[in-house]
Amino acid sequence: MAISVENSVFHLETAHTLYQMKVDSFGILNHLWYGARTDCCMDYLLDYPDVGFAGNPYEAGNRRTYSLNSLPLEYAAGGAGDYRVPAVSVTHADGSGALDLRFREYRIRQGKYEIPGLPAVYAEDDEAETLEIILEDALSSVEISLLYGVLPGEDVITRAAIVKNNGNSGIKINRVHSLCMDIPRGEWEWIHFHGRHAMERQMERSPLIHGIQENGSTRGTSSHQQNPAVLLCEKGCTETNGFCMGAALMYSGGFQTQIERDQVDQVRWVMGINPDTFAWKLDPGECFHAPEVILSCSGQGMGELTHRFHHVIRHHVCRGEYKLSQRPVLINNWEATYFDFDDAKIERIAEQAAELGIDMLVLDDGWFGKRDDDMSGLGDWSVNETKLRGGLGRLIGRINEMGMKFGLWFEPEMVSEDSELYRQHPDWAIRIPGRNPVRGRYQLVLDMSRPEVVEHLYQVMSRMLRENHIEYVKWDMNRSICDWYTAKLPAERQAEMPHRYVLGLYQLLDRLTGEFPHVLFEGCSGGGGRFDAGMLYYCPQIWCSDNTDGHDRTLIQYGTSFFYPVSTVGAHVSAVPNHQTGRVTALGTRGTVAMAGTFGYELDLNMLSREEKEQVALQVKNYKAHQDLIHNGRYYRLSNPFEENGAAWAFVSEDRNKVLIQGVVFRAAANVLRMRLRLAGLKADAVYRSVQDGRTYTGQALMTGGILLPEIKGDDAAFEICLEEV
Ligand code: DGJ
C-alpha cells in the first residue's frame, strides 16, 4: 500500500519519497514531511513556540503556544488566525470571510482520481492510489476535499482540491490554490522561469527573502513571462547533489505561485489559479474543482527531479498515438514564406524536403480566408483558393504523392475584425460593453466560455479534419487576454470568466484530440507562451519559442528542460541571419540545438547551397538514428549556460550503454584549455568507447574526471560525442 494511516498520521510513500500529515487533537491537519523516506513519524518536528501576536483557537484555552500561525498546515485558510498566505479564501453570505477547517473524514481508493473538465495525471489502477481528505468549516458547512494521487513508481504525488458548499446560502470563492505546503525552516532558494515573447523560460534562482515572493500570469494563458512550474531547493543544491522539490501546475490559464518566508523562517508554498483574475460564486450544493499540481522531490539534486518530471509527463500526462512514438521530422513554411505563398511555392519547398528525408510538411498561417497579413481573416477556417489553387485536397494529394505527411496551422481561439466570422457574430469576441476592446496583434479573442463558440469551432475544425488527410495540427494562440466580460454570465459571476475560458478551451481540445487520435497536435502560443503540463495533456509537443536562433535557443531549452521532456519541445532549424536576432550561427549548430527537441526545419530549403542540402540530409539521418535515445533516454544538463561559456547536455539510454553528448561553446578564445564536461548517470565500472575517435574511458572516469571536448573554433560552435559501452 502506498497510502496508509496510523494514529491519525497519513503516510504517502513512493519508491524514494515520503509525504506525511497528521490530524492533531483539535482536528487541524498538520503537514509533517515531504522528502526522503524516513521510516519514522515526523511529528517530533512540530514545534509550539510562544510567538507574540499569534492568534490561538478558542478551544486551545490558555495554551498560548498553540497557534495556526506557527503550525505547518496542510491546507491553510484565510481569516482564522493564520496570517500567512492562504490557500483558500471565501466570502460567506453575511460578508464574513473566516474558514476554520477541521478534519472530518478520509477515503482511500485504488487508482488515480480524475478531475471533471480539467487535465490530470492518469494511471492504471495498479499504478496509483488516491487519498481524499475532507476538511470542513462547521459553521458554514463549506467543505474542502484534498485529493492526493500517489504514483509510487514515478516518485510523484499529485494534488488537487474541491470546494463544496453544503450550506444554505451562496459563498464566493476568492482563491483556491491547488498546492499548499509548509516547509520547515532551512536555507531555501527558489527557481522559476521568467521571460518574454521569443525568450521564454529563463532560469532565475534566488534565496528566499522574508515576506512573499511570487510569480504568475494574469494574461489568460500560462504566458511567456512566467511558467507555472517552480523548484524549491536547499542552498547549494546542484544537478547531482542536494535536496529539491518541484511543482508543475496542470493549467493553461492565469496562475499564481507564492512562496512566503515567515517571521520564524518557515516557508509556505501555494500554487494554483491566479486569484487576481478569478472568483467563483458557489451556490448551495455546488462544487468547484481546482486544477491539479504535480509534485516530486529529490535528494540527488535537480537532475533526478527532472528525470521524474520527464517520465511522468511522457507516460502519465501526454496522451494519444504519438505520446511515445517517433515524431515526424517536419518542414514548416512560416519563416520561409510568412504570408507570401501559393500552392506552387509550397510544393517546391515540399519537393526539396522530401528529397532530404523530411517526413511532413506543415502549412502555417495564411492558408485560409482573406489572410495576406496579420490584420484579417482569423476565424474564417476555409481555404483561400486564390493562394491554394485547386483547394487543400489537391495540395495534400501532391504532398502525399511525394511521400510526405501534411499538417495545418489553426488559431482557433481568435477572430479578426475583418473576417466573415466577426461580421456574422461580433458578439462572440471578448469585449466589455461600452468600451473599445484591446487589440493584440490586431486581433480579438473569441469568448471560449460560451458553449456555442466552442461548438462552432468544433464543427468547423472537425469538418476540416474529416474531409482532408491532415495528420498534424499546429494550435496557435497569439495574444494575451484582457477585457474579461461575457454576455452569458450575470454581473456577480463575471469573475468566473477567465477560468470558464480555459474550461471551454479544454473541452474543444478534448473533443478534437479524442475524435482524431491519428492527428499529432502541437501546441503553440507565439512560440512557448502556453507551455505547461495542462496543454501537454492534449498536445504531446509544443512549439518552444518563436526564437529559432541557435544561440538563444540553448538558453530557452535549458530552462524548459527542468520540467518538460525533450519529446515535448518543438525545435527547428531556421535560416541565417536569424529572423529574430540577426545572428549568424553555423548550420551544424542550428541542427545540434534543434536535435534536443522534436526536430524540423523552418526555412526555404531551395535557398540552400548543394553542400548545405547535403548537410541537412545528414542531419535528418543523424536525428532519426538517435531519436529513440533522445526521446526515451534520460536527459542530463551538463552545464549552466547562464553562468558558463556554453550549453552542454547528454542523453543516456535507460540501460546506460549509449550516450549522446551535445552542446554549443559560446565564445571562442585563444590560448585556453578545452572545455571539460563531467557526465552523470553512467555505469561506473563499464567501459565506454567514443564513436568519433575510438578512445575508451570508464564510466567512473567520465563521471569524475569528465571528458575533454574536441578543440573548437569560432563562436557558437556545436559539438557532438557518442559513447557506446564496449
Ligand atoms: C506564432 C507562431 O509561434 C509561429 O510559429 C507562426 O505560426 C505564427 N504565429 C503565425 O502567425
XYZ file of C-alpha atoms and ligand atoms in Angstrom:
737
model
C 0.000 0.000 0.000
C 1.383 3.395 -0.982
C -1.100 5.129 1.321
C -1.532 4.140 4.953
C -2.997 5.711 8.064
C -1.868 5.051 11.588
C -2.677 7.015 14.760
C -4.104 9.880 12.703
C -0.930 10.077 10.619
C -1.229 9.744 6.840
C 1.779 8.194 5.111
C 2.073 8.565 1.328
C 5.016 6.523 0.132
C 6.678 6.313 -3.249
C 9.806 4.379 -4.172
C 12.122 7.030 -2.716
C 9.923 9.646 -1.052
C 7.580 10.083 1.863
C 4.771 12.581 2.371
C 3.252 12.795 5.857
C 0.366 14.643 7.514
C -1.242 14.356 10.908
C -4.595 15.288 12.376
C -3.956 16.788 15.809
C -6.215 16.803 18.864
C -8.003 19.936 17.624
C -8.751 18.344 14.254
C -6.167 20.519 12.480
C -4.376 18.763 9.622
C -0.659 19.399 10.075
C 1.864 18.895 7.301
C 4.726 16.832 8.699
C 7.080 15.944 5.899
C 7.852 15.752 2.204
C 11.243 14.307 1.391
C 13.281 11.142 1.667
C 11.703 8.052 3.203
C 12.487 8.061 6.906
C 10.611 5.048 8.353
C 9.609 7.350 11.154
C 6.708 9.515 12.165
C 7.984 13.056 11.653
C 5.638 14.709 14.161
C 8.572 15.214 16.532
C 9.473 18.160 14.282
C 6.338 20.029 15.303
C 7.253 22.943 17.487
C 4.930 25.073 19.607
C 6.715 28.369 20.196
C 5.079 31.204 22.072
C 5.358 33.812 19.352
C 3.990 37.248 20.157
C 0.885 38.387 18.307
C -0.048 34.856 17.361
C -3.741 34.008 17.436
C -4.941 30.997 19.415
C -8.045 28.955 18.634
C -10.610 29.412 21.349
C -10.608 25.745 22.349
C -6.860 25.862 22.974
C -7.812 27.660 26.149
C -4.814 29.209 27.847
C -2.334 27.397 25.608
C -0.686 30.427 24.020
C 1.737 28.139 22.227
C -0.929 26.526 20.078
C -1.345 28.786 17.073
C -2.345 28.219 13.468
C 0.076 30.988 12.606
C 3.090 28.832 13.554
C 1.970 25.312 12.778
C 2.756 23.721 9.438
C -0.727 23.439 7.915
C -1.651 21.065 5.147
C -4.184 23.422 3.616
C -4.336 26.923 5.017
C -7.496 29.003 5.047
C -7.734 32.729 5.480
C -9.361 34.615 8.295
C -8.995 32.249 11.257
C -5.743 33.170 12.966
C -3.119 32.237 10.375
C -1.695 35.408 8.845
C 0.474 33.746 6.201
C -0.664 33.476 2.570
C -3.777 31.312 2.483
C -4.507 28.520 0.045
C -8.212 29.191 0.174
C -10.298 32.205 0.993
C -14.043 32.696 0.699
C -16.689 35.310 1.435
C -19.788 33.986 3.137
C -23.305 35.276 2.529
C -23.044 37.558 5.600
C -19.865 39.128 4.217
C -17.512 37.470 6.708
C -14.508 35.551 5.444
C -13.259 33.051 8.035
C -12.876 29.371 7.291
C -11.953 27.201 10.235
C -11.018 23.972 8.540
C -11.109 20.831 10.686
C -10.666 17.225 9.688
C -13.898 15.333 9.033
C -13.078 12.088 7.224
C -10.887 10.422 4.643
C -11.174 7.821 1.905
C -8.518 5.741 0.172
C -9.042 4.060 -3.151
C -7.053 2.193 -5.738
C -6.262 4.126 -8.922
C -5.824 7.796 -9.677
C -8.658 10.339 -9.322
C -9.778 12.377 -12.330
C -10.966 15.985 -12.388
C -14.098 16.779 -14.395
C -13.321 19.121 -17.303
C -9.646 19.515 -16.420
C -6.488 17.683 -17.441
C -4.959 15.435 -14.794
C -2.251 12.809 -14.485
C -3.711 9.438 -15.432
C -2.558 5.944 -14.442
C -3.671 2.326 -14.486
C -5.381 1.195 -11.305
C -2.338 -0.802 -10.246
C -0.018 2.178 -10.764
C -1.631 4.665 -8.395
C -3.691 5.190 -5.263
C -5.908 8.081 -4.267
C -6.346 9.635 -0.852
C -9.163 12.075 -0.256
C -9.181 14.037 2.985
C -12.215 16.121 3.784
C -11.876 19.248 5.900
C -14.903 21.200 6.991
C -15.811 24.585 8.382
C -18.549 23.612 10.815
C -20.444 26.902 10.900
C -20.839 27.386 7.142
C -20.729 23.701 6.145
C -18.182 24.583 3.481
C -16.042 21.582 2.830
C -12.647 21.196 1.183
C -11.644 17.860 -0.290
C -7.923 17.458 -0.618
C -7.046 14.923 -3.289
C -3.719 13.128 -3.386
C -2.695 10.830 -6.239
C 0.272 8.687 -5.293
C 2.285 7.127 -8.125
C 4.914 5.108 -6.264
C 6.861 4.004 -9.344
C 7.141 7.571 -10.593
C 8.097 9.101 -7.234
C 5.310 11.554 -7.886
C 2.403 12.825 -5.824
C -0.359 14.877 -7.377
C -2.621 17.229 -5.509
C -5.941 18.878 -6.237
C -8.713 20.428 -4.179
C -12.500 20.619 -4.368
C -14.575 23.248 -2.583
C -18.113 22.149 -1.804
C -20.843 24.335 -0.430
C -23.025 22.195 1.848
C -24.545 25.253 3.473
C -27.837 27.020 2.839
C -26.549 30.173 1.220
C -24.155 31.033 -1.590
C -20.483 31.798 -0.996
C -17.842 33.466 -3.135
C -14.511 31.704 -3.536
C -11.804 34.354 -3.692
C -8.914 31.969 -4.093
C -8.450 28.229 -4.124
C -4.922 27.014 -4.660
C -4.088 23.502 -5.702
C -0.875 23.281 -3.725
C -0.251 24.382 -0.178
C 2.872 23.147 1.513
C 4.502 24.334 4.718
C 8.182 23.580 4.749
C 10.443 23.502 7.767
C 12.995 26.178 8.373
C 16.138 25.938 6.253
C 18.217 27.823 3.757
C 15.855 27.599 0.823
C 16.139 29.009 -2.670
C 13.531 29.089 -5.363
C 13.980 28.663 -9.084
C 11.479 29.986 -11.536
C 11.402 30.543 -15.270
C 10.628 34.041 -16.468
C 10.922 35.538 -19.928
C 9.196 37.303 -22.761
C 7.994 36.554 -26.258
C 10.866 34.892 -28.120
C 12.899 34.466 -24.910
C 10.870 32.149 -22.717
C 11.798 30.221 -19.567
C 14.956 31.976 -18.477
C 16.083 30.338 -15.264
C 16.356 32.508 -12.175
C 17.493 31.218 -8.799
C 17.172 33.359 -5.690
C 17.359 32.924 -1.939
C 14.031 33.413 -0.189
C 13.544 36.825 1.316
C 11.330 37.341 4.342
C 7.859 38.031 3.041
C 6.265 36.795 -0.148
C 7.950 36.056 -3.456
C 5.568 35.470 -6.263
C 5.330 34.609 -9.921
C 2.266 34.217 -12.062
C 0.227 35.298 -15.022
C -2.955 37.331 -15.415
C -2.903 37.015 -19.223
C -5.461 34.237 -19.547
C -2.643 31.883 -20.543
C 0.255 30.463 -18.597
C 2.368 33.014 -20.524
C 5.834 33.674 -21.940
C 6.589 35.866 -18.942
C 6.383 33.231 -16.195
C 5.930 29.485 -16.240
C 3.677 27.504 -13.883
C 6.482 25.202 -12.756
C 8.725 26.104 -9.840
C 11.532 24.480 -7.871
C 12.370 24.975 -4.252
C 15.822 23.755 -3.319
C 18.242 23.793 -0.466
C 21.092 26.250 -0.787
C 23.951 24.506 -2.557
C 21.717 22.014 -4.355
C 23.297 21.135 -7.716
C 22.375 18.944 -10.656
C 23.647 15.864 -8.828
C 23.564 16.700 -5.120
C 21.225 18.133 -2.560
C 17.516 18.252 -1.888
C 14.942 19.941 -4.086
C 11.215 19.854 -4.736
C 9.348 20.715 -7.898
C 5.729 21.570 -8.630
C 4.149 21.873 -12.061
C 0.594 23.122 -12.361
C -1.547 21.358 -14.974
C -3.303 24.517 -16.004
C -3.061 26.737 -19.076
C -4.707 29.902 -17.783
C -3.631 32.587 -15.335
C -1.751 31.100 -12.399
C -0.011 32.187 -9.248
C 2.816 30.812 -7.148
C 3.532 32.446 -3.817
C 6.331 31.459 -1.505
C 6.352 33.095 1.891
C 9.240 33.021 4.319
C 7.647 33.879 7.623
C 8.858 35.572 10.799
C 10.375 32.357 12.170
C 11.869 31.297 8.800
C 9.290 28.658 7.969
C 8.219 28.563 4.339
C 4.752 28.315 2.862
C 4.337 27.493 -0.816
C 0.992 27.907 -2.596
C 0.246 27.463 -6.276
C -2.908 27.482 -8.346
C -5.308 29.636 -10.347
C -4.358 33.303 -10.078
C -6.808 34.948 -7.639
C -6.238 38.324 -9.333
C -8.326 37.139 -12.297
C -10.586 34.700 -10.528
C -13.548 34.447 -8.213
C -16.325 31.874 -8.210
C -19.833 32.007 -6.865
C -20.733 28.697 -5.283
C -24.396 28.129 -4.660
C -25.632 25.604 -2.074
C -24.911 22.067 -3.225
C -22.311 23.134 -5.822
C -18.667 22.084 -6.132
C -15.642 23.814 -7.568
C -12.694 21.756 -8.823
C -9.264 23.373 -8.696
C -6.702 22.099 -11.211
C -4.001 19.596 -10.399
C -0.422 20.148 -9.378
C 2.272 17.530 -9.985
C 4.817 17.247 -7.182
C 8.096 15.460 -6.874
C 11.259 15.789 -4.814
C 14.791 14.509 -5.000
C 17.668 14.090 -2.601
C 20.089 13.712 -5.502
C 19.849 17.160 -6.980
C 17.876 18.731 -9.786
C 18.888 16.185 -12.432
C 16.970 13.428 -10.652
C 13.973 15.718 -10.159
C 13.997 16.446 -13.890
C 14.013 12.736 -14.731
C 10.958 12.203 -12.574
C 9.033 15.032 -14.220
C 10.103 13.977 -17.711
C 8.988 10.414 -17.077
C 5.643 11.223 -15.505
C 4.794 13.793 -18.180
C 5.706 11.435 -21.024
C 3.924 8.416 -19.556
C 1.069 9.861 -17.495
C 0.281 13.302 -18.938
C 0.835 13.173 -22.702
C -1.711 11.040 -24.492
C -2.612 9.779 -27.914
C -0.849 7.755 -30.526
C 2.202 9.991 -30.587
C 2.884 10.103 -26.885
C 5.776 7.645 -27.026
C 6.143 7.043 -30.732
C 8.583 8.649 -33.156
C 7.644 12.159 -34.169
C 7.807 13.142 -37.833
C 10.675 15.419 -38.846
C 8.819 18.365 -40.284
C 9.310 21.343 -42.519
C 7.219 24.385 -41.638
C 6.835 27.196 -44.190
C 6.377 30.095 -41.715
C 9.867 31.591 -41.737
C 10.311 30.501 -45.369
C 7.352 32.439 -46.765
C 5.391 34.143 -43.999
C 2.059 35.076 -45.687
C 3.507 35.237 -49.174
C 2.946 31.826 -50.730
C 0.861 29.885 -53.197
C 0.493 26.195 -53.904
C 3.439 26.168 -56.325
C 5.810 27.694 -53.759
C 4.707 25.249 -51.071
C 5.101 22.318 -53.435
C 8.651 23.406 -54.315
C 9.561 23.504 -50.613
C 7.917 20.122 -50.105
C 9.711 18.532 -53.069
C 13.057 19.627 -51.715
C 12.151 18.479 -48.205
C 11.067 15.052 -49.431
C 14.402 14.624 -51.203
C 16.273 15.362 -47.989
C 14.349 12.794 -45.924
C 11.877 15.076 -44.155
C 8.580 13.394 -43.181
C 5.943 16.105 -43.077
C 5.106 19.497 -44.493
C 3.274 21.894 -42.191
C 1.397 24.721 -43.832
C 1.436 27.607 -41.374
C -0.583 30.821 -41.085
C -2.151 32.347 -44.222
C -3.896 29.415 -45.966
C -7.479 30.467 -45.112
C -9.972 33.290 -45.581
C -8.553 36.671 -46.556
C -5.156 36.453 -44.926
C -2.267 38.211 -46.643
C -1.009 39.765 -43.433
C -1.957 39.505 -39.784
C -4.745 42.104 -39.985
C -7.569 39.943 -41.301
C -9.046 36.509 -41.808
C -8.841 34.830 -38.400
C -11.998 32.861 -37.778
C -12.630 32.001 -41.448
C -11.269 28.464 -41.497
C -11.940 27.701 -45.152
C -9.204 27.501 -47.728
C -8.094 30.576 -49.662
C -8.286 29.293 -53.223
C -6.532 32.309 -54.653
C -3.410 31.116 -52.894
C -4.027 27.401 -52.986
C -5.451 26.849 -56.456
C -7.421 23.638 -56.633
C -8.016 23.673 -52.885
C -6.477 21.952 -49.926
C -7.306 18.427 -51.143
C -5.210 18.888 -54.269
C -2.229 20.243 -52.318
C -2.400 17.485 -49.725
C -2.631 14.916 -52.542
C 0.561 16.317 -54.103
C 2.403 16.305 -50.757
C 1.286 12.744 -50.038
C 2.443 11.667 -53.514
C 5.884 12.966 -52.565
C 5.800 10.512 -49.666
C 5.194 13.161 -47.026
C 2.501 13.748 -44.456
C 0.636 17.040 -44.307
C -0.029 19.287 -41.301
C -2.027 22.501 -40.928
C -1.947 25.613 -38.712
C -5.011 26.964 -36.883
C -5.538 29.723 -34.380
C -8.992 28.619 -33.214
C -9.490 30.984 -30.269
C -9.053 34.182 -32.300
C -11.032 36.405 -34.635
C -10.044 39.307 -36.878
C -12.478 42.201 -37.117
C -12.036 41.917 -40.883
C -13.473 38.404 -41.185
C -16.758 36.772 -42.111
C -16.994 35.249 -38.646
C -16.756 38.649 -36.962
C -19.279 40.169 -39.362
C -21.714 37.380 -38.502
C -21.006 37.148 -34.759
C -19.419 40.350 -33.486
C -20.758 39.456 -30.032
C -18.561 36.351 -29.901
C -15.440 38.480 -29.424
C -14.454 39.293 -25.862
C -15.098 42.936 -25.004
C -16.675 44.984 -22.247
C -19.924 46.699 -23.340
C -19.362 50.397 -23.921
C -15.561 50.088 -24.093
C -13.311 49.624 -27.085
C -11.687 46.207 -26.908
C -7.916 45.968 -26.506
C -6.332 44.534 -29.654
C -3.287 42.276 -29.655
C -1.588 41.577 -32.998
C -4.648 43.400 -34.431
C -6.914 40.562 -33.315
C -9.659 39.884 -30.794
C -10.263 36.789 -28.699
C -13.314 34.576 -29.019
C -15.328 34.018 -25.884
C -14.434 30.393 -25.203
C -16.640 30.421 -22.111
C -19.676 30.354 -24.438
C -20.761 26.844 -25.420
C -21.952 27.998 -28.875
C -18.467 29.343 -29.678
C -16.835 26.066 -28.681
C -19.465 24.161 -30.670
C -18.878 26.298 -33.767
C -15.121 25.764 -33.599
C -15.601 22.054 -33.103
C -17.889 21.867 -36.158
C -15.545 23.826 -38.422
C -12.333 22.121 -37.353
C -13.692 18.600 -37.196
C -15.120 19.014 -40.706
C -11.697 20.138 -41.970
C -10.021 17.171 -40.299
C -12.648 14.722 -41.514
C -12.640 15.919 -45.105
C -8.891 16.265 -45.577
C -5.949 13.985 -44.986
C -4.458 16.189 -42.261
C -2.058 14.348 -39.948
C -0.897 17.210 -37.750
C -2.433 20.389 -36.330
C -0.466 23.361 -35.015
C -2.743 25.055 -32.466
C -1.574 28.641 -32.144
C -2.731 31.470 -29.827
C -1.150 34.844 -30.460
C -2.167 37.348 -27.830
C -2.796 37.795 -24.142
C -6.374 38.209 -22.960
C -7.967 41.117 -21.098
C -11.358 42.887 -21.194
C -12.799 39.927 -19.296
C -16.544 40.055 -19.727
C -19.071 37.636 -21.129
C -22.629 38.379 -22.087
C -23.622 34.932 -20.858
C -22.974 35.472 -17.152
C -24.692 37.764 -14.631
C -22.621 40.536 -13.061
C -21.888 38.586 -9.883
C -20.363 35.765 -11.924
C -18.197 37.798 -14.345
C -15.010 36.970 -12.405
C -15.542 33.312 -13.326
C -14.926 34.003 -16.964
C -11.119 33.529 -17.193
C -11.451 30.032 -15.745
C -14.515 29.287 -17.863
C -12.442 30.305 -20.913
C -9.867 27.647 -20.023
C -12.612 25.059 -19.476
C -14.011 25.866 -22.945
C -10.565 25.543 -24.485
C -10.001 22.179 -22.803
C -13.406 20.971 -23.902
C -12.646 21.781 -27.538
C -9.204 20.189 -27.329
C -10.655 17.126 -25.675
C -13.296 16.613 -28.353
C -10.907 17.085 -31.247
C -7.999 15.054 -29.880
C -10.433 12.310 -28.847
C -12.067 12.145 -32.244
C -8.844 12.363 -34.253
C -6.344 10.186 -32.418
C -4.164 9.814 -35.542
C -3.551 13.537 -35.707
C -0.469 14.916 -33.953
C -1.451 18.141 -32.171
C 1.332 20.650 -31.499
C 0.534 23.458 -29.081
C 1.816 26.982 -29.652
C 1.239 30.471 -28.380
C 3.550 32.812 -30.254
C 6.105 30.078 -29.558
C 6.121 28.981 -25.927
C 3.532 31.288 -24.366
C 1.379 28.382 -23.223
C 3.983 25.737 -22.483
C 2.504 23.936 -19.483
C 1.546 20.493 -18.280
C -2.144 21.234 -18.971
C -1.574 21.730 -22.690
C 0.681 18.663 -22.798
C -2.332 16.538 -21.829
C -3.799 17.356 -25.258
C -0.719 18.165 -27.342
C 2.317 15.915 -26.841
C 4.558 18.634 -28.252
C 4.579 22.439 -28.057
C 6.454 24.956 -30.215
C 9.073 26.015 -27.701
C 9.755 29.567 -28.882
C 9.450 31.858 -31.871
C 13.142 32.486 -31.332
C 14.919 29.935 -33.524
C 18.381 31.441 -33.066
C 20.869 28.628 -32.403
C 22.467 30.502 -29.502
C 19.358 31.811 -27.723
C 17.598 28.502 -28.093
C 20.202 26.818 -25.869
C 19.121 29.126 -23.019
C 15.411 28.724 -23.710
C 15.660 24.949 -23.996
C 17.813 24.780 -20.853
C 15.058 26.450 -18.813
C 12.371 24.362 -20.489
C 14.239 21.143 -19.674
C 13.816 21.350 -15.894
C 10.244 20.081 -16.067
C 9.322 19.347 -19.664
C 10.612 16.310 -21.589
C 12.660 16.708 -24.752
C 9.926 14.982 -26.775
C 7.587 17.875 -25.959
C 9.939 20.631 -27.134
C 9.229 21.846 -30.697
C 12.616 22.838 -32.164
C 13.527 23.723 -35.758
C 16.498 24.772 -37.844
C 15.865 28.162 -39.465
C 17.698 30.465 -41.866
C 20.535 32.874 -41.082
C 20.851 35.707 -40.365
C 18.278 34.621 -37.820
C 14.963 36.436 -38.310
C 14.569 37.249 -34.622
C 18.097 38.220 -33.604
C 20.028 38.759 -36.834
C 22.719 36.414 -35.512
C 24.531 34.054 -37.856
C 25.238 30.609 -36.481
C 26.527 27.601 -38.387
C 24.034 25.160 -39.880
C 25.675 22.476 -37.735
C 24.949 24.473 -34.576
C 21.329 25.052 -35.512
C 20.972 21.330 -36.263
C 22.516 20.217 -32.964
C 20.300 22.552 -30.955
C 17.108 21.512 -32.775
C 18.003 17.865 -32.156
C 17.334 18.410 -28.449
C 13.650 18.607 -29.307
C 11.186 17.305 -31.874
C 13.381 18.443 -34.790
C 12.374 20.035 -38.022
C 13.111 22.892 -40.410
C 11.617 26.324 -40.837
C 13.259 27.778 -43.966
C 13.136 27.583 -47.739
C 15.350 24.612 -48.441
C 15.591 25.708 -52.083
C 17.707 28.663 -50.952
C 20.431 26.404 -49.570
C 23.640 25.537 -51.437
C 24.277 21.961 -52.584
C 26.685 21.425 -49.654
C 24.140 22.754 -47.184
C 21.452 20.465 -48.577
C 23.797 17.523 -48.158
C 24.355 18.631 -44.587
C 20.586 18.818 -43.999
C 20.142 15.280 -45.343
C 22.846 14.101 -42.925
C 21.256 15.969 -40.016
C 17.892 14.327 -40.684
C 19.594 10.929 -40.860
C 21.552 11.595 -37.681
C 18.430 12.731 -35.839
C 16.464 9.688 -36.910
C 19.340 7.425 -35.835
C 19.315 8.987 -32.363
C 15.635 9.837 -31.923
C 14.899 6.888 -29.692
C 17.806 7.783 -27.375
C 16.871 11.478 -27.406
C 13.207 10.975 -26.528
C 13.353 7.816 -24.413
C 16.753 8.273 -22.802
C 17.485 10.298 -19.685
C 18.346 13.923 -20.270
C 21.243 15.441 -18.300
C 22.158 19.104 -18.167
C 25.963 19.218 -18.162
C 26.452 22.969 -17.895
C 24.540 26.058 -16.874
C 24.560 28.299 -19.962
C 23.556 31.291 -17.826
C 26.831 31.008 -15.915
C 29.224 29.115 -18.156
C 30.645 29.643 -21.620
C 28.448 27.063 -23.246
C 25.433 24.828 -23.121
C 26.009 21.089 -22.877
C 23.628 18.228 -22.376
C 23.609 14.445 -22.716
C 21.105 11.703 -23.386
C 21.795 8.393 -21.646
C 19.838 5.300 -22.660
C 17.755 3.567 -19.962
C 20.195 0.618 -19.980
C 23.048 3.161 -19.734
C 25.062 1.669 -22.566
C 24.649 4.545 -25.036
C 25.380 8.213 -24.500
C 24.941 11.176 -26.827
C 26.669 14.345 -25.652
C 25.839 17.562 -27.449
C 26.217 21.258 -26.943
C 27.410 24.642 -28.066
C 30.508 26.541 -26.919
C 29.549 30.222 -26.922
C 32.628 32.466 -27.144
C 35.785 31.283 -28.837
C 39.024 32.324 -27.188
C 42.697 31.977 -27.984
C 45.153 30.132 -25.736
C 42.610 28.481 -23.474
C 42.114 24.943 -22.306
C 39.423 22.825 -23.909
C 36.070 22.576 -22.165
C 35.719 19.595 -19.825
C 32.343 18.042 -19.134
C 31.594 15.787 -16.214
C 28.957 13.222 -17.191
C 26.305 11.662 -14.994
C 24.083 8.597 -14.954
C 26.618 6.122 -16.402
C 27.642 2.688 -15.119
C 30.710 3.430 -13.043
C 32.509 0.188 -13.871
C 31.577 -0.019 -17.562
C 33.961 0.951 -20.356
C 32.646 3.386 -22.977
C 34.164 3.953 -26.406
C 33.825 7.198 -28.340
C 32.309 6.582 -31.771
C 34.155 9.661 -33.075
C 37.759 8.850 -32.130
C 37.713 5.330 -30.688
C 39.104 6.439 -27.307
C 37.871 4.451 -24.290
C 37.004 5.621 -20.757
C 35.485 4.027 -17.693
C 32.121 5.346 -16.558
C 33.755 6.328 -13.269
C 36.355 8.421 -15.125
C 33.674 10.139 -17.200
C 31.614 10.942 -14.104
C 34.550 12.276 -12.073
C 37.359 13.437 -14.386
C 34.895 14.093 -17.207
C 35.539 14.218 -20.934
C 37.523 16.809 -22.882
C 35.742 18.366 -25.821
C 37.488 18.457 -29.155
C 39.213 21.745 -29.978
C 36.527 24.101 -31.244
C 36.992 27.234 -33.354
C 34.541 30.088 -33.810
C 31.693 31.435 -31.714
C 28.610 29.306 -31.036
C 30.242 26.166 -32.346
C 28.442 22.895 -31.733
C 29.895 19.548 -30.733
C 28.600 16.011 -30.571
C 30.183 12.941 -28.989
C 28.611 9.478 -28.996
C 29.762 6.901 -26.487
C 28.889 3.223 -26.508
C 29.557 0.652 -23.863
C 32.248 -1.749 -25.021
C 3.258 32.408 -33.987
C 3.925 31.071 -34.071
O 4.725 30.852 -32.967
C 4.719 31.000 -35.363
O 5.432 29.805 -35.422
C 3.766 31.143 -36.508
O 2.901 30.046 -36.531
C 2.998 32.432 -36.396
N 2.382 32.578 -35.112
C 1.958 32.545 -37.467
O 1.175 33.632 -37.317
